[in-house]
Amino acid sequence: EVQVVESGGGLVQPGGSLRLSCAASGFTFSLYWMYWVRQAPGKGLEWVSAINYDGTTTIYADSVKGRFSISRDNAKDTLYVQMNGLRAEDTAVYYCVRLRGSWFDPWGQGTLVTVTS
Amino acid sequence: DIQMTQSPSSLSAFVGDSVTITCRASQSINNFLNWYQQKPGKAPKLLIYVASNLDSGVPSRFSGSGSGTDFTLSITSLQPEDVATYYCQQSDSGPYTFGQGTKLEIK
């Protein structure tokens, strides 16, 4: 079964850091671009960051540029995002998604990040 | 960035009804338009890709159409399990932006 499973979310104070992980299985991880997409409570979907097959190309939404860093370990079939300088507005469920063709599939179950003092 | 606008923001219909959700792009995106379904408390799930292609396992009562800037998601014979928020997404050019969502409820 093709799936991705996120972990690492939690409660963090403003200015703090957190690293999310996404374990992929059921497909050849190294052949796909991977993305992080987030959803603030009661809000819509927002693309956050993306990484190419071998990690040599990374892109970020303006809202997280300079604070978040996406990476991957193809030997471990795992995607990461290091989140520094967290703000209240970063509070969201973070989803790991595979870019299949030109669409996102599958989506993980998400991991909740709450930034609060 | 390409802006995606969905309408309506919410709608309510009876079981068995047909409903249509529209999605408009701020510039032409060819056919690179995807639809996702997010049921309450769940992760989004791919419904339709490249405007009109149903993902595996998606019931045939769902259909998508459109090209250029204007697209529609149609659901015929609405079922209780279709209660969800539906999002469109363009994948013509990065960043792959989403519409704001359309919340579908059953009357």
mmCIF file of N, CA and C in Angstrom, chain B:
data_model
loop_
_atom_site.group_PDB
_atom_site.id
_atom_site.type_symbol
_atom_site.label_atom_id
_atom_site.label_comp_id
_atom_site.label_asym_id
_atom_site.label_seq_id
_atom_site.Cartn_x
_atom_site.Cartn_y
_atom_site.Cartn_z
ATOM 1 N N ASP B 1 1.840 34.496 -8.203
ATOM 2 C CA ASP B 1 1.212 33.202 -7.997
ATOM 3 C C ASP B 1 -0.186 33.193 -8.622
ATOM 4 N N ILE B 2 -0.604 32.021 -9.089
ATOM 5 C CA ILE B 2 -1.941 31.889 -9.656
ATOM 6 C C ILE B 2 -2.958 31.787 -8.529
ATOM 7 N N GLN B 3 -3.992 32.613 -8.609
ATOM 8 C CA GLN B 3 -5.053 32.612 -7.597
ATOM 9 C C GLN B 3 -6.190 31.711 -8.063
ATOM 10 N N MET B 4 -6.690 30.906 -7.140
ATOM 11 C CA MET B 4 -7.797 30.000 -7.426
ATOM 12 C C MET B 4 -8.999 30.418 -6.593
ATOM 13 N N THR B 5 -10.134 30.609 -7.244
ATOM 14 C CA THR B 5 -11.335 31.054 -6.555
ATOM 15 C C THR B 5 -12.450 30.049 -6.759
ATOM 16 N N GLN B 6 -12.973 29.523 -5.665
ATOM 17 C CA GLN B 6 -14.068 28.556 -5.729
ATOM 18 C C GLN B 6 -15.386 29.236 -5.370
ATOM 19 N N SER B 7 -16.438 28.724 -5.969
ATOM 20 C CA SER B 7 -17.775 29.158 -5.577
ATOM 21 C C SER B 7 -18.762 28.002 -5.736
ATOM 22 N N PRO B 8 -19.743 27.928 -4.828
ATOM 23 C CA PRO B 8 -19.873 28.787 -3.649
ATOM 24 C C PRO B 8 -18.888 28.372 -2.559
ATOM 25 N N SER B 9 -18.868 29.131 -1.464
ATOM 26 C CA SER B 9 -18.026 28.741 -0.329
ATOM 27 C C SER B 9 -18.661 27.601 0.452
ATOM 28 N N SER B 10 -19.979 27.546 0.403
ATOM 29 C CA SER B 10 -20.687 26.448 1.048
ATOM 30 C C SER B 10 -21.994 26.213 0.311
ATOM 31 N N LEU B 11 -22.485 24.998 0.404
ATOM 32 C CA LEU B 11 -23.784 24.690 -0.164
ATOM 33 C C LEU B 11 -24.396 23.522 0.562
ATOM 34 N N SER B 12 -25.704 23.468 0.479
ATOM 35 C CA SER B 12 -26.468 22.438 1.146
ATOM 36 C C SER B 12 -27.462 21.852 0.147
ATOM 37 N N ALA B 13 -27.572 20.539 0.134
ATOM 38 C CA ALA B 13 -28.464 19.899 -0.830
ATOM 39 C C ALA B 13 -29.034 18.623 -0.218
ATOM 40 N N PHE B 14 -30.071 18.117 -0.848
ATOM 41 C CA PHE B 14 -30.715 16.894 -0.374
ATOM 42 C C PHE B 14 -30.017 15.668 -0.954
ATOM 43 N N VAL B 15 -30.126 14.574 -0.232
ATOM 44 C CA VAL B 15 -29.672 13.292 -0.766
ATOM 45 C C VAL B 15 -30.392 13.038 -2.094
ATOM 46 N N GLY B 16 -29.621 12.652 -3.082
ATOM 47 C CA GLY B 16 -30.180 12.395 -4.405
ATOM 48 C C GLY B 16 -30.070 13.568 -5.366
ATOM 49 N N ASP B 17 -29.805 14.758 -4.833
ATOM 50 C CA ASP B 17 -29.654 15.937 -5.683
ATOM 51 C C ASP B 17 -28.351 15.889 -6.471
ATOM 52 N N SER B 18 -28.256 16.774 -7.446
ATOM 53 C CA SER B 18 -27.009 17.010 -8.169
ATOM 54 C C SER B 18 -26.480 18.382 -7.767
ATOM 55 N N VAL B 19 -25.171 18.478 -7.578
ATOM 56 C CA VAL B 19 -24.566 19.755 -7.200
ATOM 57 C C VAL B 19 -23.354 20.022 -8.088
ATOM 58 N N THR B 20 -23.026 21.307 -8.216
ATOM 59 C CA THR B 20 -21.874 21.721 -9.013
ATOM 60 C C THR B 20 -21.074 22.758 -8.241
ATOM 61 N N ILE B 21 -19.777 22.561 -8.221
ATOM 62 C CA ILE B 21 -18.841 23.496 -7.613
ATOM 63 C C ILE B 21 -17.945 24.028 -8.724
ATOM 64 N N THR B 22 -17.722 25.334 -8.713
ATOM 65 C CA THR B 22 -16.884 25.910 -9.748
ATOM 66 C C THR B 22 -15.559 26.402 -9.167
ATOM 67 N N CYS B 23 -14.576 26.423 -10.014
ATOM 68 C CA CYS B 23 -13.234 26.869 -9.648
ATOM 69 C C CYS B 23 -12.697 27.693 -10.805
ATOM 70 N N ARG B 24 -12.249 28.896 -10.492
ATOM 71 C CA ARG B 24 -11.728 29.789 -11.532
ATOM 72 C C ARG B 24 -10.289 30.162 -11.211
ATOM 73 N N ALA B 25 -9.446 30.067 -12.222
ATOM 74 C CA ALA B 25 -8.041 30.435 -12.078
ATOM 75 C C ALA B 25 -7.819 31.860 -12.566
ATOM 76 N N SER B 26 -6.834 32.540 -11.974
ATOM 77 C CA SER B 26 -6.555 33.929 -12.335
ATOM 78 C C SER B 26 -5.861 34.047 -13.693
ATOM 79 N N GLN B 27 -5.387 32.933 -14.230
ATOM 80 C CA GLN B 27 -4.838 32.881 -15.581
ATOM 81 C C GLN B 27 -4.996 31.461 -16.087
ATOM 82 N N SER B 28 -4.791 31.278 -17.373
ATOM 83 C CA SER B 28 -4.984 29.954 -17.934
ATOM 84 C C SER B 28 -4.046 28.924 -17.309
ATOM 85 N N ILE B 29 -4.633 27.800 -16.940
ATOM 86 C CA ILE B 29 -3.832 26.706 -16.379
ATOM 87 C C ILE B 29 -3.977 25.446 -17.238
ATOM 88 N N ASN B 30 -4.386 25.653 -18.495
ATOM 89 C CA ASN B 30 -4.598 24.511 -19.384
ATOM 90 C C ASN B 30 -5.572 23.533 -18.711
ATOM 91 N N ASN B 31 -5.216 22.287 -18.574
ATOM 92 C CA ASN B 31 -6.083 21.328 -17.878
ATOM 93 C C ASN B 31 -5.532 20.917 -16.527
ATOM 94 N N PHE B 32 -4.543 21.647 -16.037
ATOM 95 C CA PHE B 32 -3.857 21.204 -14.827
ATOM 96 C C PHE B 32 -4.611 21.635 -13.575
ATOM 97 N N LEU B 33 -5.739 20.998 -13.386
ATOM 98 C CA LEU B 33 -6.628 21.317 -12.281
ATOM 99 C C LEU B 33 -7.020 20.008 -11.590
ATOM 100 N N ASN B 34 -6.819 19.989 -10.275
ATOM 101 C CA ASN B 34 -7.119 18.801 -9.479
ATOM 102 C C ASN B 34 -8.167 19.133 -8.425
ATOM 103 N N TRP B 35 -8.917 18.137 -8.044
ATOM 104 C CA TRP B 35 -9.922 18.280 -6.987
ATOM 105 C C TRP B 35 -9.614 17.303 -5.855
ATOM 106 N N TYR B 36 -9.761 17.792 -4.629
ATOM 107 C CA TYR B 36 -9.558 16.975 -3.439
ATOM 108 C C TYR B 36 -10.798 17.041 -2.572
ATOM 109 N N GLN B 37 -11.056 15.953 -1.874
ATOM 110 C CA GLN B 37 -12.176 15.854 -0.947
ATOM 111 C C GLN B 37 -11.610 15.684 0.458
ATOM 112 N N GLN B 38 -12.080 16.519 1.378
ATOM 113 C CA GLN B 38 -11.655 16.393 2.758
ATOM 114 C C GLN B 38 -12.881 16.198 3.645
ATOM 115 N N LYS B 39 -13.048 14.991 4.131
ATOM 116 C CA LYS B 39 -14.150 14.707 5.036
ATOM 117 C C LYS B 39 -13.811 15.231 6.423
ATOM 118 N N PRO B 40 -14.811 15.523 7.227
ATOM 119 C CA PRO B 40 -14.575 16.116 8.554
ATOM 120 C C PRO B 40 -13.583 15.308 9.382
ATOM 121 N N GLY B 41 -12.546 15.990 9.879
ATOM 122 C CA GLY B 41 -11.561 15.348 10.735
ATOM 123 C C GLY B 41 -10.562 14.459 10.021
ATOM 124 N N LYS B 42 -10.601 14.451 8.696
ATOM 125 C CA LYS B 42 -9.718 13.574 7.932
ATOM 126 C C LYS B 42 -8.775 14.378 7.050
ATOM 127 N N ALA B 43 -7.776 13.680 6.515
ATOM 128 C CA ALA B 43 -6.866 14.310 5.569
ATOM 129 C C ALA B 43 -7.552 14.442 4.208
ATOM 130 N N PRO B 44 -7.106 15.396 3.404
ATOM 131 C CA PRO B 44 -7.631 15.475 2.034
ATOM 132 C C PRO B 44 -7.294 14.212 1.254
ATOM 133 N N LYS B 45 -8.110 13.970 0.230
ATOM 134 C CA LYS B 45 -7.921 12.787 -0.606
ATOM 135 C C LYS B 45 -8.128 13.212 -2.057
ATOM 136 N N LEU B 46 -7.280 12.725 -2.931
ATOM 137 C CA LEU B 46 -7.408 13.044 -4.359
ATOM 138 C C LEU B 46 -8.712 12.485 -4.898
ATOM 139 N N LEU B 47 -9.424 13.345 -5.634
ATOM 140 C CA LEU B 47 -10.692 12.945 -6.228
ATOM 141 C C LEU B 47 -10.562 12.882 -7.756
ATOM 142 N N ILE B 48 -10.115 13.984 -8.326
ATOM 143 C CA ILE B 48 -10.011 14.120 -9.773
ATOM 144 C C ILE B 48 -8.698 14.817 -10.103
ATOM 145 N N TYR B 49 -8.008 14.327 -11.126
ATOM 146 C CA TYR B 49 -6.763 14.953 -11.549
ATOM 147 C C TYR B 49 -6.832 15.345 -13.018
ATOM 148 N N VAL B 50 -6.068 16.353 -13.349
ATOM 149 C CA VAL B 50 -6.031 16.909 -14.698
ATOM 150 C C VAL B 50 -7.451 17.103 -15.231
ATOM 151 N N ALA B 51 -8.212 17.821 -14.462
ATOM 152 C CA ALA B 51 -9.536 18.334 -14.800
ATOM 153 C C ALA B 51 -10.660 17.307 -14.812
ATOM 154 N N SER B 52 -10.406 16.121 -15.378
ATOM 155 C CA SER B 52 -11.548 15.233 -15.597
ATOM 156 C C SER B 52 -11.284 13.759 -15.325
ATOM 157 N N ASN B 53 -10.126 13.439 -14.788
ATOM 158 C CA ASN B 53 -9.770 12.039 -14.562
ATOM 159 C C ASN B 53 -10.051 11.618 -13.123
ATOM 160 N N LEU B 54 -10.965 10.648 -12.965
ATOM 161 C CA LEU B 54 -11.279 10.182 -11.626
ATOM 162 C C LEU B 54 -10.159 9.307 -11.086
ATOM 163 N N ASP B 55 -9.775 9.562 -9.836
ATOM 164 C CA ASP B 55 -8.774 8.698 -9.227
ATOM 165 C C ASP B 55 -9.397 7.319 -8.991
ATOM 166 N N SER B 56 -8.549 6.348 -8.828
ATOM 167 C CA SER B 56 -9.000 4.980 -8.622
ATOM 168 C C SER B 56 -9.915 4.888 -7.398
ATOM 169 N N GLY B 57 -11.039 4.231 -7.577
ATOM 170 C CA GLY B 57 -11.958 4.024 -6.470
ATOM 171 C C GLY B 57 -12.968 5.130 -6.246
ATOM 172 N N VAL B 58 -12.846 6.226 -6.983
ATOM 173 C CA VAL B 58 -13.801 7.333 -6.825
ATOM 174 C C VAL B 58 -15.101 6.981 -7.554
ATOM 175 N N PRO B 59 -16.228 7.119 -6.864
ATOM 176 C CA PRO B 59 -17.508 6.765 -7.507
ATOM 177 C C PRO B 59 -17.778 7.577 -8.762
ATOM 178 N N SER B 60 -18.449 6.958 -9.702
ATOM 179 C CA SER B 60 -18.705 7.594 -10.999
ATOM 180 C C SER B 60 -19.708 8.735 -10.912
ATOM 181 N N ARG B 61 -20.332 8.950 -9.755
ATOM 182 C CA ARG B 61 -21.232 10.101 -9.621
ATOM 183 C C ARG B 61 -20.446 11.418 -9.548
ATOM 184 N N PHE B 62 -19.138 11.312 -9.359
ATOM 185 C CA PHE B 62 -18.279 12.489 -9.399
ATOM 186 C C PHE B 62 -17.753 12.679 -10.826
ATOM 187 N N SER B 63 -17.703 13.930 -11.272
ATOM 188 C CA SER B 63 -17.102 14.216 -12.567
ATOM 189 C C SER B 63 -16.518 15.619 -12.559
ATOM 190 N N GLY B 64 -15.519 15.813 -13.387
ATOM 191 C CA GLY B 64 -14.883 17.116 -13.509
ATOM 192 C C GLY B 64 -14.794 17.528 -14.963
ATOM 193 N N SER B 65 -14.843 18.826 -15.179
ATOM 194 C CA SER B 65 -14.725 19.335 -16.539
ATOM 195 C C SER B 65 -14.118 20.722 -16.511
ATOM 196 N N GLY B 66 -13.796 21.204 -17.714
ATOM 197 C CA GLY B 66 -13.278 22.555 -17.849
ATOM 198 C C GLY B 66 -11.894 22.582 -18.461
ATOM 199 N N SER B 67 -11.485 23.771 -18.831
ATOM 200 C CA SER B 67 -10.138 23.997 -19.351
ATOM 201 C C SER B 67 -9.874 25.497 -19.336
ATOM 202 N N GLY B 68 -8.611 25.843 -19.459
ATOM 203 C CA GLY B 68 -8.274 27.269 -19.445
ATOM 204 C C GLY B 68 -8.337 27.837 -18.041
ATOM 205 N N THR B 69 -9.395 28.599 -17.759
ATOM 206 C CA THR B 69 -9.520 29.225 -16.443
ATOM 207 C C THR B 69 -10.731 28.764 -15.647
ATOM 208 N N ASP B 70 -11.668 28.090 -16.275
ATOM 209 C CA ASP B 70 -12.923 27.750 -15.614
ATOM 210 C C ASP B 70 -13.150 26.244 -15.568
ATOM 211 N N PHE B 71 -13.424 25.753 -14.348
ATOM 212 C CA PHE B 71 -13.554 24.318 -14.124
ATOM 213 C C PHE B 71 -14.737 24.044 -13.214
ATOM 214 N N THR B 72 -15.281 22.846 -13.334
ATOM 215 C CA THR B 72 -16.389 22.453 -12.469
ATOM 216 C C THR B 72 -16.192 21.042 -11.933
ATOM 217 N N LEU B 73 -16.674 20.856 -10.713
ATOM 218 C CA LEU B 73 -16.792 19.539 -10.101
ATOM 219 C C LEU B 73 -18.281 19.281 -9.935
ATOM 220 N N SER B 74 -18.753 18.184 -10.471
ATOM 221 C CA SER B 74 -20.172 17.856 -10.381
ATOM 222 C C SER B 74 -20.350 16.557 -9.611
ATOM 223 N N ILE B 75 -21.372 16.537 -8.809
ATOM 224 C CA ILE B 75 -21.746 15.325 -8.080
ATOM 225 C C ILE B 75 -23.209 15.070 -8.379
ATOM 226 N N THR B 76 -23.497 13.904 -8.922
ATOM 227 C CA THR B 76 -24.887 13.530 -9.158
ATOM 228 C C THR B 76 -25.312 12.544 -8.076
ATOM 229 N N SER B 77 -26.594 12.471 -7.853
ATOM 230 C CA SER B 77 -27.149 11.544 -6.861
ATOM 231 C C SER B 77 -26.371 11.631 -5.540
ATOM 232 N N LEU B 78 -26.404 12.804 -4.953
ATOM 233 C CA LEU B 78 -25.661 13.096 -3.728
ATOM 234 C C LEU B 78 -25.950 12.055 -2.637
ATOM 235 N N GLN B 79 -24.874 11.608 -1.988
ATOM 236 C CA GLN B 79 -24.984 10.627 -0.909
ATOM 237 C C GLN B 79 -24.528 11.232 0.414
ATOM 238 N N PRO B 80 -25.012 10.695 1.534
ATOM 239 C CA PRO B 80 -24.598 11.246 2.843
ATOM 240 C C PRO B 80 -23.088 11.254 3.041
ATOM 241 N N GLU B 81 -22.409 10.262 2.464
ATOM 242 C CA GLU B 81 -20.955 10.191 2.630
ATOM 243 C C GLU B 81 -20.197 11.236 1.813
ATOM 244 N N ASP B 82 -20.908 12.023 1.014
ATOM 245 C CA ASP B 82 -20.263 13.084 0.225
ATOM 246 C C ASP B 82 -20.098 14.365 1.033
ATOM 247 N N VAL B 83 -20.609 14.382 2.268
ATOM 248 C CA VAL B 83 -20.415 15.549 3.128
ATOM 249 C C VAL B 83 -18.912 15.744 3.342
ATOM 250 N N ALA B 84 -18.421 16.900 2.923
ATOM 251 C CA ALA B 84 -16.982 17.149 2.923
ATOM 252 C C ALA B 84 -16.727 18.581 2.474
ATOM 253 N N THR B 85 -15.474 18.989 2.591
ATOM 254 C CA THR B 85 -15.025 20.221 1.949
ATOM 255 C C THR B 85 -14.220 19.833 0.721
ATOM 256 N N TYR B 86 -14.511 20.493 -0.382
ATOM 257 C CA TYR B 86 -13.858 20.179 -1.652
ATOM 258 C C TYR B 86 -12.929 21.324 -2.038
ATOM 259 N N TYR B 87 -11.714 20.975 -2.408
ATOM 260 C CA TYR B 87 -10.706 21.962 -2.792
ATOM 261 C C TYR B 87 -10.255 21.719 -4.229
ATOM 262 N N CYS B 88 -10.123 22.803 -4.981
ATOM 263 C CA CYS B 88 -9.452 22.693 -6.269
ATOM 264 C C CYS B 88 -8.001 23.130 -6.087
ATOM 265 N N GLN B 89 -7.161 22.697 -7.008
ATOM 266 C CA GLN B 89 -5.733 23.029 -6.966
ATOM 267 C C GLN B 89 -5.217 23.094 -8.396
ATOM 268 N N GLN B 90 -4.459 24.137 -8.681
ATOM 269 C CA GLN B 90 -3.834 24.208 -10.000
ATOM 270 C C GLN B 90 -2.417 23.651 -9.900
ATOM 271 N N SER B 91 -2.028 22.916 -10.926
ATOM 272 C CA SER B 91 -0.676 22.373 -10.984
ATOM 273 C C SER B 91 -0.044 22.682 -12.341
ATOM 274 N N ASP B 92 -0.416 23.829 -12.878
ATOM 275 C CA ASP B 92 0.183 24.267 -14.141
ATOM 276 C C ASP B 92 1.531 24.908 -13.913
ATOM 277 N N SER B 93 1.624 25.737 -12.846
ATOM 278 C CA SER B 93 2.892 26.376 -12.530
ATOM 279 C C SER B 93 3.010 26.582 -11.032
ATOM 280 N N GLY B 94 4.266 26.447 -10.538
ATOM 281 C CA GLY B 94 4.478 26.563 -9.120
ATOM 282 C C GLY B 94 4.352 27.990 -8.643
ATOM 283 N N PRO B 95 3.942 28.205 -7.378
ATOM 284 C CA PRO B 95 3.516 27.186 -6.430
ATOM 285 C C PRO B 95 2.121 26.660 -6.762
ATOM 286 N N TYR B 96 1.892 25.413 -6.454
ATOM 287 C CA TYR B 96 0.625 24.748 -6.789
ATOM 288 C C TYR B 96 -0.466 25.174 -5.805
ATOM 289 N N THR B 97 -1.141 26.228 -6.123
ATOM 290 C CA THR B 97 -2.075 26.873 -5.213
ATOM 291 C C THR B 97 -3.435 26.204 -5.179
ATOM 292 N N PHE B 98 -4.098 26.345 -4.021
ATOM 293 C CA PHE B 98 -5.404 25.762 -3.779
ATOM 294 C C PHE B 98 -6.490 26.843 -3.785
ATOM 295 N N GLY B 99 -7.697 26.430 -4.096
ATOM 296 C CA GLY B 99 -8.846 27.276 -3.844
ATOM 297 C C GLY B 99 -9.141 27.281 -2.355
ATOM 298 N N GLN B 100 -10.077 28.134 -1.943
ATOM 299 C CA GLN B 100 -10.359 28.310 -0.516
ATOM 300 C C GLN B 100 -11.257 27.216 0.050
ATOM 301 N N GLY B 101 -11.797 26.381 -0.819
ATOM 302 C CA GLY B 101 -12.636 25.283 -0.360
ATOM 303 C C GLY B 101 -14.120 25.573 -0.483
ATOM 304 N N THR B 102 -14.897 24.509 -0.697
ATOM 305 C CA THR B 102 -16.356 24.573 -0.725
ATOM 306 C C THR B 102 -16.875 23.500 0.219
ATOM 307 N N LYS B 103 -17.614 23.938 1.223
ATOM 308 C CA LYS B 103 -18.145 23.012 2.218
ATOM 309 C C LYS B 103 -19.521 22.530 1.778
ATOM 310 N N LEU B 104 -19.667 21.226 1.616
ATOM 311 C CA LEU B 104 -20.913 20.626 1.157
ATOM 312 C C LEU B 104 -21.602 19.924 2.328
ATOM 313 N N GLU B 105 -22.852 20.282 2.541
ATOM 314 C CA GLU B 105 -23.636 19.677 3.619
ATOM 315 C C GLU B 105 -24.908 19.065 3.046
ATOM 316 N N ILE B 106 -25.493 18.171 3.808
ATOM 317 C CA ILE B 106 -26.754 17.536 3.431
ATOM 318 C C ILE B 106 -27.888 18.217 4.203
ATOM 319 N N LYS B 107 -28.971 18.539 3.473
ATOM 320 C CA LYS B 107 -30.124 19.140 4.152
ATOM 321 C C LYS B 107 -30.895 18.083 4.930
#
